[in-house]
Coordinates of C-alpha atoms in Angstrom, one line a residue:
M1 CA 0.0 0.0 0.0
P2 CA 1.1 3.6 -0.5
P3 CA 2.1 5.6 2.6
P4 CA -0.8 6.7 4.9
P5 CA -2.3 10.1 4.4
S6 CA -0.1 12.9 5.7
S7 CA -2.9 14.1 7.9
F8 CA -2.7 11.0 10.1
R9 CA -0.7 11.7 13.2
G10 CA -1.0 8.3 15.0
S11 CA 1.7 5.8 15.8
C12 CA 2.3 2.3 17.1
V13 CA 3.5 1.7 20.6
S14 CA 6.1 -1.1 21.3
T15 CA 6.0 -3.3 24.4
P16 CA 7.7 -6.6 25.3
S17 CA 4.7 -8.5 23.7
F18 CA 4.1 -6.1 20.8
N19 CA 7.0 -5.2 18.5
A20 CA 5.7 -2.2 16.6
S21 CA 8.3 -2.4 13.9
A22 CA 7.3 -6.0 13.2
Y23 CA 3.5 -5.7 13.5
C24 CA 2.8 -2.2 12.1
N25 CA 3.1 -1.3 8.4
K26 CA 1.3 0.8 5.8
K27 CA -1.9 -1.1 6.6
L28 CA -1.8 -1.2 10.4
V29 CA -0.7 2.4 11.0
G30 CA -1.6 2.8 14.6
A31 CA -1.7 0.6 17.7
K32 CA -2.1 2.0 21.2
F33 CA -3.5 0.7 24.5
F34 CA -5.2 2.4 27.5
H35 CA -5.3 0.7 30.9
E36 CA -4.8 3.2 33.7
G37 CA -8.5 3.5 34.5
Y38 CA -8.9 -0.3 34.4
Q39 CA -6.0 -0.8 36.8
A40 CA -7.4 1.8 39.2
A41 CA -10.7 0.0 39.2
Y42 CA -9.5 -3.6 39.4
G43 CA -6.0 -3.3 40.8
N44 CA -2.8 -4.2 39.1
R45 CA -4.0 -7.4 37.4
L46 CA -2.3 -7.0 34.0
D47 CA 0.6 -9.1 33.2
E48 CA 2.5 -10.1 30.0
T49 CA 1.2 -13.7 30.0
E50 CA -2.6 -13.6 30.3
D51 CA -3.4 -10.0 29.8
P52 CA -0.5 -8.3 28.1
R53 CA -0.1 -4.6 28.8
S54 CA 0.2 -3.8 25.2
P55 CA -1.8 -3.3 22.0
L56 CA -1.7 -7.0 21.4
D57 CA -5.1 -8.6 20.9
S58 CA -5.3 -11.4 23.4
N59 CA -9.1 -11.8 22.9
G60 CA -9.8 -11.9 19.2
H61 CA -12.6 -9.4 19.2
G62 CA -10.5 -6.4 18.0
T63 CA -8.8 -8.4 15.2
H64 CA -12.1 -9.7 14.0
T65 CA -13.8 -6.3 13.9
A66 CA -10.8 -4.5 12.4
S67 CA -10.5 -6.9 9.5
T68 CA -14.2 -6.8 8.9
A69 CA -14.1 -3.0 8.5
A70 CA -10.9 -2.7 6.4
G71 CA -9.2 -6.1 5.9
S72 CA -7.2 -6.6 2.7
A73 CA -8.4 -9.3 0.3
V74 CA -7.2 -12.9 1.1
A75 CA -7.9 -15.9 -1.1
G76 CA -8.7 -19.2 0.6
A77 CA -9.7 -17.8 3.9
A78 CA -11.8 -20.2 6.1
F79 CA -12.5 -21.5 9.5
Y80 CA -11.3 -25.0 8.9
N81 CA -13.7 -26.1 6.0
Y82 CA -16.4 -23.5 6.9
A83 CA -17.1 -20.4 4.8
E84 CA -14.1 -21.1 2.5
G85 CA -13.4 -18.4 -0.1
K86 CA -12.0 -15.0 -0.7
A87 CA -12.3 -12.8 2.4
V88 CA -12.1 -9.0 2.1
G89 CA -13.1 -6.1 4.5
M90 CA -15.6 -3.5 3.5
A91 CA -12.9 -0.9 2.8
P92 CA -9.8 -2.9 1.9
G93 CA -7.9 0.3 0.8
A94 CA -8.4 2.0 4.2
R95 CA -5.8 2.0 7.0
I96 CA -6.4 0.7 10.5
A97 CA -5.5 2.3 13.8
A98 CA -6.3 0.2 16.8
Y99 CA -7.0 1.5 20.3
K100 CA -7.2 -1.2 22.9
V101 CA -9.4 -0.3 25.9
C102 CA -10.8 -3.7 27.1
W103 CA -9.1 -6.3 29.3
T104 CA -10.1 -9.5 31.1
N105 CA -12.6 -8.0 33.5
G106 CA -14.0 -5.3 31.2
C107 CA -13.4 -1.8 29.9
A108 CA -13.0 1.4 32.1
D109 CA -14.9 4.5 31.0
S110 CA -11.9 6.7 31.5
D111 CA -9.8 4.5 29.2
I112 CA -12.5 4.6 26.5
L113 CA -12.6 8.4 26.7
K114 CA -8.9 8.7 26.6
A115 CA -8.7 6.4 23.6
I116 CA -11.4 8.4 21.7
D117 CA -9.4 11.6 22.5
A118 CA -6.3 9.9 21.1
A119 CA -8.1 8.9 18.0
I120 CA -9.3 12.5 17.5
E121 CA -5.8 13.8 18.0
D122 CA -4.5 11.2 15.5
R123 CA -7.0 12.6 13.0
V124 CA -8.8 9.4 12.1
D125 CA -11.8 9.6 9.8
V126 CA -14.1 7.0 11.3
I127 CA -14.3 5.5 14.8
S128 CA -15.8 2.0 15.0
P129 CA -16.4 1.1 18.6
S130 CA -18.0 -2.4 19.0
L131 CA -18.7 -1.6 22.6
G132 CA -21.7 -0.7 24.7
A133 CA -23.2 -0.5 28.1
V134 CA -23.7 -3.8 30.0
D135 CA -27.1 -2.9 31.5
D136 CA -29.6 -0.3 30.4
A137 CA -28.4 2.5 28.1
P138 CA -27.2 5.3 30.4
N139 CA -28.4 8.9 30.2
F140 CA -26.4 10.7 27.5
Y141 CA -24.6 12.9 30.1
E142 CA -23.6 9.8 32.0
D143 CA -22.7 7.7 29.0
Q144 CA -18.9 7.9 28.4
M145 CA -19.2 6.4 24.9
A146 CA -21.8 9.0 24.0
I147 CA -19.6 11.8 25.5
G148 CA -16.6 10.7 23.6
A149 CA -18.5 10.2 20.4
F150 CA -19.9 13.7 20.8
S151 CA -16.4 15.2 20.8
A152 CA -15.5 13.1 17.7
V153 CA -18.5 14.1 15.7
R154 CA -18.0 17.8 16.6
R155 CA -14.7 17.4 14.8
G156 CA -16.2 15.8 11.7
I157 CA -15.4 12.2 12.6
V158 CA -18.1 9.6 12.0
V159 CA -18.8 7.2 14.9
S160 CA -20.4 3.9 13.9
A161 CA -21.4 1.9 17.0
S162 CA -23.0 -1.4 17.9
A163 CA -26.7 -1.5 19.0
G164 CA -26.0 -4.3 21.5
N165 CA -26.8 -8.0 21.9
S166 CA -29.5 -7.7 24.5
G167 CA -32.5 -8.5 22.2
P168 CA -35.2 -9.3 21.5
G169 CA -36.7 -7.2 24.3
E170 CA -37.8 -3.6 24.0
Y171 CA -35.7 -0.7 25.2
T172 CA -32.5 -2.8 24.9
A173 CA -30.6 -0.7 22.3
K174 CA -27.3 0.8 23.4
N175 CA -25.4 3.8 21.9
I176 CA -28.7 5.6 21.4
A177 CA -27.5 9.2 21.3
P178 CA -28.5 10.9 18.0
W179 CA -24.9 11.5 16.9
F180 CA -24.0 7.8 16.7
I181 CA -24.7 5.6 13.7
T182 CA -26.2 2.7 15.6
V183 CA -26.0 -0.6 13.9
A184 CA -28.3 -3.7 14.4
A185 CA -27.4 -7.2 13.2
S186 CA -28.9 -9.4 10.5
T187 CA -28.1 -12.5 8.6
I188 CA -26.5 -13.2 5.2
N189 CA -27.5 -16.1 2.8
R190 CA -24.9 -18.4 4.3
R191 CA -25.4 -20.8 7.2
F192 CA -23.8 -23.8 8.9
P193 CA -26.5 -26.4 9.5
A194 CA -26.0 -29.4 11.8
S195 CA -29.1 -31.7 12.2
V196 CA -30.2 -33.8 15.1
V197 CA -31.5 -37.2 13.9
L198 CA -33.5 -39.0 16.5
G199 CA -34.1 -42.7 16.8
N200 CA -37.8 -42.2 15.9
G201 CA -36.7 -40.8 12.5
K202 CA -37.5 -37.2 13.2
T203 CA -34.8 -34.6 12.2
F204 CA -34.3 -31.1 13.6
T205 CA -31.8 -28.7 12.0
G206 CA -29.6 -26.6 14.2
A207 CA -26.3 -24.7 13.7
S208 CA -22.7 -25.6 14.5
L209 CA -19.1 -24.9 13.6
Y210 CA -17.7 -28.2 14.9
A211 CA -14.7 -29.1 12.9
G212 CA -13.7 -32.4 14.5
T213 CA -14.4 -36.1 13.7
P214 CA -18.2 -36.5 12.9
L215 CA -20.3 -38.9 14.9
G216 CA -21.4 -41.0 12.0
E217 CA -24.8 -42.5 11.1
A218 CA -25.0 -44.9 14.1
K219 CA -27.4 -43.7 16.8
I220 CA -25.9 -42.9 20.3
P221 CA -27.7 -42.9 23.6
L222 CA -29.3 -39.5 24.3
V223 CA -29.9 -37.9 27.8
Y224 CA -31.1 -34.6 29.2
G225 CA -28.6 -32.7 31.4
G226 CA -31.2 -32.2 34.0
D227 CA -31.5 -36.0 34.4
V228 CA -27.7 -36.6 34.7
G229 CA -26.6 -33.9 37.2
S230 CA -27.1 -30.4 35.6
A231 CA -29.7 -29.0 33.2
F232 CA -27.2 -26.3 32.3
C233 CA -24.3 -28.8 31.8
E234 CA -22.2 -27.2 34.5
A235 CA -18.6 -28.3 35.0
E236 CA -18.1 -31.0 37.7
K237 CA -21.9 -31.4 38.2
L238 CA -22.6 -33.9 35.5
N239 CA -22.5 -37.6 36.6
T240 CA -19.8 -39.2 34.5
S241 CA -21.3 -42.7 34.9
L242 CA -24.6 -41.4 33.3
V243 CA -22.9 -39.2 30.7
A244 CA -20.1 -41.3 29.3
G245 CA -20.5 -42.2 25.7
K246 CA -23.8 -40.2 25.3
I247 CA -25.2 -37.1 23.7
V248 CA -26.4 -34.6 26.3
V249 CA -29.1 -32.0 25.9
C250 CA -28.1 -28.7 27.7
D251 CA -30.4 -25.8 28.6
P252 CA -29.4 -22.2 28.0
G253 CA -28.1 -20.0 30.8
V254 CA -25.6 -19.9 33.7
N255 CA -22.5 -20.7 31.6
G256 CA -21.3 -20.1 28.0
R257 CA -22.3 -22.3 25.0
T258 CA -18.8 -23.6 24.4
V259 CA -18.2 -24.0 28.2
K260 CA -21.2 -26.4 28.3
G261 CA -19.6 -28.6 25.6
E262 CA -16.4 -28.6 27.6
A263 CA -18.2 -29.8 30.7
V264 CA -19.9 -32.6 28.7
K265 CA -16.6 -33.7 27.2
L266 CA -14.9 -33.8 30.6
A267 CA -17.7 -36.0 31.9
G268 CA -17.1 -38.4 29.0
G269 CA -19.9 -37.3 26.7
V270 CA -19.4 -37.6 23.0
G271 CA -22.0 -35.1 21.8
E272 CA -24.2 -32.2 22.8
I273 CA -27.4 -30.5 21.8
L274 CA -27.7 -26.9 22.9
V275 CA -31.1 -25.6 23.6
S276 CA -31.6 -22.0 22.3
T277 CA -33.3 -19.3 24.4
E278 CA -37.1 -19.4 24.0
T279 CA -37.2 -15.7 23.0
F280 CA -34.7 -16.3 20.2
G281 CA -37.5 -18.1 18.3
E282 CA -36.1 -19.6 15.1
Q283 CA -32.5 -18.6 15.7
A284 CA -29.9 -21.0 16.9
M285 CA -26.3 -19.8 17.4
A286 CA -23.4 -21.5 15.7
N287 CA -20.2 -21.9 17.8
A288 CA -16.7 -23.4 17.4
H289 CA -17.4 -26.4 19.7
I290 CA -14.7 -28.8 20.9
L291 CA -17.0 -31.8 20.7
A292 CA -19.7 -32.9 18.3
A293 CA -22.4 -30.3 19.2
T294 CA -25.2 -28.4 17.6
A295 CA -27.7 -25.7 18.8
V296 CA -31.4 -26.1 18.0
P297 CA -34.3 -23.6 18.4
F298 CA -36.2 -23.8 21.6
A299 CA -39.3 -25.3 20.1
D300 CA -37.3 -28.1 18.5
A301 CA -35.5 -28.8 21.7
E302 CA -38.8 -29.2 23.5
K303 CA -39.7 -32.0 21.0
I304 CA -36.3 -33.6 21.6
K305 CA -36.9 -33.6 25.4
Q306 CA -40.3 -35.0 24.9
Y307 CA -38.8 -37.9 22.9
I308 CA -36.3 -38.5 25.8
R309 CA -39.1 -38.6 28.3
T310 CA -41.3 -41.0 26.4
D311 CA -38.9 -43.4 24.7
A312 CA -37.5 -46.2 26.7
S313 CA -34.1 -46.1 25.0
P314 CA -33.7 -42.6 23.3
V315 CA -30.9 -42.4 20.8
A316 CA -29.7 -39.8 18.3
T317 CA -26.8 -38.6 16.1
I318 CA -25.8 -35.3 14.7
V319 CA -25.1 -34.7 11.0
F320 CA -22.9 -31.8 10.1
Q321 CA -23.7 -30.3 6.7
G322 CA -20.8 -27.8 6.4
T323 CA -21.4 -24.5 4.6
V324 CA -24.7 -24.0 2.8
V325 CA -25.4 -20.9 0.6
G326 CA -28.9 -20.4 -0.8
R327 CA -32.1 -18.5 -1.0
K328 CA -33.8 -20.4 1.8
P329 CA -34.3 -19.5 4.5
T330 CA -34.7 -16.0 3.3
S331 CA -32.1 -13.4 4.0
P332 CA -31.4 -11.0 5.5
R333 CA -33.3 -11.8 8.7
M334 CA -32.9 -9.8 11.9
A335 CA -30.9 -11.6 14.6
S336 CA -32.9 -12.3 17.7
F337 CA -30.0 -11.1 19.9
S338 CA -29.9 -7.7 18.2
S339 CA -31.0 -4.9 20.6
R340 CA -34.1 -2.8 19.8
D341 CA -36.1 0.3 20.3
P342 CA -38.0 2.1 21.8
N343 CA -35.1 4.4 22.7
L344 CA -34.9 4.3 26.5
R345 CA -33.5 7.8 26.9
A346 CA -35.0 9.7 23.9
P347 CA -38.0 7.8 22.4
E348 CA -38.3 10.5 19.7
I349 CA -35.0 9.2 18.2
L350 CA -35.3 5.9 16.3
K351 CA -32.6 3.4 17.2
P352 CA -31.0 1.4 15.8
D353 CA -30.4 3.5 12.7
I354 CA -29.6 0.7 10.3
T355 CA -28.8 -3.0 10.1
A356 CA -25.8 -4.9 8.5
P357 CA -24.5 -8.5 8.5
G358 CA -23.8 -9.6 12.0
V359 CA -24.5 -13.4 12.1
D360 CA -21.8 -16.0 11.4
I361 CA -19.2 -13.6 10.1
L362 CA -15.8 -14.9 9.0
A363 CA -12.9 -12.5 9.8
A364 CA -9.4 -12.6 11.1
W365 CA -8.5 -13.9 14.5
T366 CA -5.7 -13.5 17.0
G367 CA -3.1 -16.2 17.7
E368 CA -3.4 -15.4 21.4
T369 CA -6.6 -17.4 22.0
S370 CA -8.5 -20.3 20.7
P371 CA -11.6 -20.0 18.5
S372 CA -13.8 -21.3 21.3
A373 CA -12.1 -19.0 23.9
L374 CA -11.6 -22.1 26.1
D375 CA -8.3 -22.6 27.8
S376 CA -8.5 -26.3 27.1
D377 CA -8.9 -25.6 23.4
T378 CA -5.3 -25.7 21.9
R379 CA -6.4 -24.9 18.4
W380 CA -4.9 -21.9 16.6
V381 CA -6.7 -20.4 13.6
K382 CA -6.2 -17.4 11.4
Y383 CA -9.9 -16.8 10.9
N384 CA -12.9 -17.4 13.1
I385 CA -16.7 -17.2 12.7
I386 CA -18.6 -15.3 15.3
S387 CA -21.9 -13.3 15.7
G388 CA -23.0 -10.0 17.3
T389 CA -23.7 -6.4 16.6
S390 CA -19.9 -6.1 17.2
M391 CA -19.7 -7.8 13.8
S392 CA -22.3 -5.6 12.0
C393 CA -20.9 -2.3 13.3
P394 CA -17.6 -2.6 11.4
H395 CA -19.5 -3.4 8.2
V396 CA -21.1 0.0 8.4
S397 CA -17.8 1.6 9.5
G398 CA -16.1 0.3 6.4
V399 CA -18.9 1.6 4.2
T400 CA -18.6 4.9 5.9
A401 CA -14.9 5.0 5.1
L402 CA -15.7 4.4 1.4
L403 CA -18.2 7.3 1.5
R404 CA -15.7 9.6 3.1
Q405 CA -13.3 8.8 0.3
A406 CA -16.0 9.3 -2.4
H407 CA -17.4 12.5 -0.8
P408 CA -14.8 14.1 1.5
D409 CA -17.1 17.2 1.9
W410 CA -19.9 15.2 3.5
S411 CA -20.5 15.7 7.2
P412 CA -21.1 12.8 9.7
A413 CA -24.8 13.8 9.6
A414 CA -24.9 13.7 5.8
I415 CA -23.3 10.3 5.8
K416 CA -25.8 9.0 8.3
S417 CA -28.6 10.4 6.1
A418 CA -27.3 8.8 3.0
L419 CA -27.0 5.4 4.7
M420 CA -30.4 5.5 6.3
T421 CA -32.5 6.9 3.5
T422 CA -31.1 4.5 0.9
A423 CA -31.4 1.3 3.0
Y424 CA -33.6 -1.5 1.8
N425 CA -36.3 -3.3 3.8
V426 CA -37.1 -6.4 1.8
D427 CA -35.4 -9.8 1.8
N428 CA -34.3 -11.9 -1.2
A429 CA -37.9 -13.2 -1.6
G430 CA -39.3 -9.7 -1.8
D431 CA -40.9 -9.6 1.6
I432 CA -40.3 -7.4 4.6
I433 CA -37.1 -8.5 6.4
R434 CA -38.2 -11.0 9.0
D435 CA -37.4 -11.0 12.7
M436 CA -36.0 -14.4 13.8
S437 CA -37.3 -14.0 17.3
T438 CA -40.9 -14.0 16.1
G439 CA -40.8 -15.4 12.6
Q440 CA -42.8 -12.4 11.5
A441 CA -42.0 -9.2 9.6
S442 CA -39.5 -7.0 11.5
T443 CA -40.3 -3.3 12.3
P444 CA -38.1 -0.2 12.3
F445 CA -37.7 -0.7 16.0
V446 CA -35.6 -3.8 15.1
R447 CA -34.0 -3.0 11.7
G448 CA -33.9 0.8 11.9
A449 CA -34.2 2.4 8.4
G450 CA -33.3 -1.0 6.9
H451 CA -30.3 -2.9 5.6
V452 CA -27.2 -0.9 4.5
D453 CA -26.9 -0.5 0.7
P454 CA -23.4 0.9 0.0
N455 CA -23.8 1.6 -3.7
H456 CA -27.1 3.6 -3.3
A457 CA -25.7 5.4 -0.3
A458 CA -23.0 6.9 -2.5
D459 CA -25.7 8.6 -4.6
P460 CA -28.6 9.2 -2.2
G461 CA -30.3 12.0 -4.2
L462 CA -31.4 13.9 -1.2
F463 CA -30.0 14.6 2.3
T464 CA -32.7 14.7 5.0
T465 CA -30.4 16.8 7.1
K466 CA -28.5 20.1 7.1
D467 CA -26.2 21.9 9.5
D468 CA -28.8 24.2 11.1
P469 CA -28.9 25.2 14.8
A470 CA -31.1 22.3 15.8
V471 CA -28.7 19.8 14.3
N472 CA -25.7 21.6 15.8
C473 CA -27.3 21.3 19.3
S474 CA -26.8 17.6 19.0
T475 CA -23.5 17.5 17.1
R476 CA -21.4 20.6 17.5
G477 CA -22.4 22.3 20.7
A478 CA -21.2 25.6 19.4
V479 CA -24.5 27.5 19.0
N480 CA -27.3 28.9 21.1
C481 CA -29.6 25.9 21.3
T482 CA -32.5 28.1 22.4
T483 CA -32.8 29.8 19.0
R484 CA -35.4 27.3 17.8
G485 CA -36.3 25.6 21.0
A486 CA -33.9 22.6 20.3
S487 CA -36.9 20.2 20.3
V488 CA -36.3 16.7 19.2
G489 CA -38.6 17.4 16.3
D490 CA -36.1 20.0 15.0
L491 CA -33.1 17.6 14.9
N492 CA -33.8 16.9 11.3
Y493 CA -33.2 13.2 11.9
P494 CA -33.4 10.9 8.9
A495 CA -36.2 9.0 10.7
F496 CA -39.4 9.9 12.5
S497 CA -40.2 8.5 15.9
V498 CA -43.3 10.1 17.2
V499 CA -44.7 9.7 20.8
L500 CA -48.3 10.7 21.1
N501 CA -49.0 11.4 24.7
S502 CA -52.8 12.0 24.5
T503 CA -55.6 11.7 22.0
D504 CA -55.9 15.5 21.9
G505 CA -52.3 16.3 21.3
E506 CA -50.4 16.5 18.1
V507 CA -46.7 16.4 17.2
T508 CA -45.0 18.5 14.5
Q509 CA -41.5 17.8 13.2
R510 CA -39.6 20.1 10.9
H511 CA -37.3 18.5 8.3
T512 CA -35.0 19.9 5.7
V513 CA -34.1 18.0 2.5
R514 CA -31.2 19.0 0.2
N515 CA -30.8 17.8 -3.4
V516 CA -27.3 16.4 -3.7
G517 CA -27.9 14.4 -6.9
S518 CA -26.2 15.2 -10.2
N519 CA -29.4 16.8 -11.5
V520 CA -29.9 20.1 -9.8
R521 CA -33.4 20.3 -11.3
A522 CA -34.6 16.9 -10.1
K523 CA -38.3 16.7 -9.3
Y524 CA -39.3 15.3 -6.0
R525 CA -43.1 15.8 -6.0
G526 CA -42.5 19.2 -7.6
R527 CA -39.7 21.4 -8.7
W528 CA -37.5 22.5 -5.8
R529 CA -34.6 24.7 -5.1
R530 CA -31.5 22.8 -3.8
T531 CA -32.9 23.0 -0.3
Q532 CA -36.4 22.8 1.0
E533 CA -37.9 22.7 4.4
Y534 CA -41.1 20.8 5.2
T535 CA -43.1 19.9 8.3
V536 CA -45.1 16.8 9.2
T537 CA -47.8 16.9 11.8
F538 CA -49.0 13.7 13.4
T539 CA -52.5 14.0 14.9
P540 CA -54.1 11.1 16.8
L541 CA -57.7 10.4 15.7
R542 CA -60.1 9.4 18.4
E543 CA -61.8 7.0 16.1
A544 CA -58.6 5.4 14.9
N545 CA -58.6 1.6 15.0
V546 CA -55.5 1.1 17.0
T547 CA -54.9 -2.4 18.2
E548 CA -51.2 -2.2 18.9
K549 CA -49.2 0.4 20.8
Y550 CA -46.9 1.0 17.8
T551 CA -47.6 1.8 14.2
F552 CA -45.0 2.0 11.5
G553 CA -44.7 3.5 8.0
S554 CA -42.5 5.8 6.0
I555 CA -42.2 9.0 3.9
V556 CA -40.7 8.4 0.5
W557 CA -39.3 11.0 -1.9
R558 CA -38.8 9.9 -5.5
D559 CA -37.4 11.2 -8.7
S560 CA -36.7 9.2 -11.9
K561 CA -33.5 7.7 -10.3
H562 CA -33.6 8.0 -6.5
K563 CA -35.8 6.7 -3.7
V564 CA -35.3 8.5 -0.5
T565 CA -37.0 6.9 2.5
S566 CA -37.5 8.0 6.1
P567 CA -39.1 5.4 8.4
I568 CA -41.9 6.4 10.7
A569 CA -42.6 4.9 14.1
I570 CA -45.7 6.0 16.1
T571 CA -46.2 5.3 19.8
W572 CA -49.9 5.6 20.6
P573 CA -51.3 6.9 23.9
V574 CA -51.9 4.1 26.3
S575 CA -55.5 5.2 26.8
Q576 CA -56.2 5.0 23.1
V577 CA -54.7 1.5 22.7
A578 CA -56.6 0.2 25.7
A579 CA -59.9 1.6 24.4
M580 CA -59.8 -0.7 21.4

């Protein structure tokens, strides 16, 4: 690669475990670490063996997200035989500067803030934090991620962040301040099926990344963990005399998915069936198991348990089908774990903003930990397959880097508008993107404005934002925010989220659109100047037939080439919903 831009001021820090001259180059142009806040909170627990005090990634998360955003093209990438092919990040020509802030026991707020300040000083163009609050989203003024992102956006840096993995419940979205681009997670058209075949002939398809010796066609005795010592398959609680040589069904909760398999293996088991969380619906999570294991949806697991209870000698096997690419099931589908709206702190701001691939994503991996993250797993891999909004966030970050390159004059708000208003909302069958937790059509509370569409985002036609005082109140902080009341309706957000507090009240939101297409005389429902302001008033009708507390729709502007869409979410008064 050519030298990095002269504007970049970052550097790589050398430590005993991280030789900057060996690791850094024209691709990895920055590598720093921040640990003083962590040490103050947890004591001096860092050492060069298990938690190296250096930029070295000992976890895998940072390597995976960085390569997703901007990894160079590599032929023949794979996790063993899974997902084999050419791997490439979203912006392969971009440089990467890594800022390590998380350690074994977590991430200190002060370290996060210091890292963001360093990135600002280094003059990065995009910050991609796959981080978020552990519990409820904090108030903006207490949210260190939001405070740091505020400073970055004020200086023209785009911040693309994860929505969180606390779904499918309401009010679970993280990084919900309006200046973030908040990213949900959805599937691609690739999956890794592994089917449970019972002795009665019934088959249930799950998901797995097991790469060891398969079980074969012969059926093996099948038991439920709750009958052999631990329903959750906890270490040292399983009865080895009852588990040895068997496949064990393990309930969700208490311990991690790969940890359950480790416990079964230590007890002498030869296989495992993981039960998915009931609220996850049709989604089962694929993991890099150390024994023959698959995860099945909750409803299927109930049928497997019923077979165990009613058959005198229950048996089963697991058939691993490798990598399957196809149109069924439909894609994209919203991940059940993806966190959702309503926005806990500002219900008038729709979050997440957009969705991107975040399920079973292949990307680079560190040599410092195994693919299962188990100490007993001695495997070393260059690539791993994992899921989360941590994986979807860098997809959008990489697209953002491409947009910055194509349109260096676009502000962070303009880039967000381009991404949101050009997103698509249908799957490969032409239906509304489904929610895996319900099996039904998803809503903007789940998918935001829709699935990111990089090519259309480069030519959005209209911006649904401008740098007026109301926008500056949320992004620049350099104006008198009382000039227009600074109401949420004046933020000129690319989406509408309207909360109707009574059947008599109404809500008005002012929006400005700006023509940024190549045709300055483009017609969007009439001939406009380059910029036009419009207002939308939402008025509840007493006789409205409201059966749900939320209603969704959209406003669409069209010309002969562009389709500019702003999603709408209406929250109805409780009294009006109850009256129906």
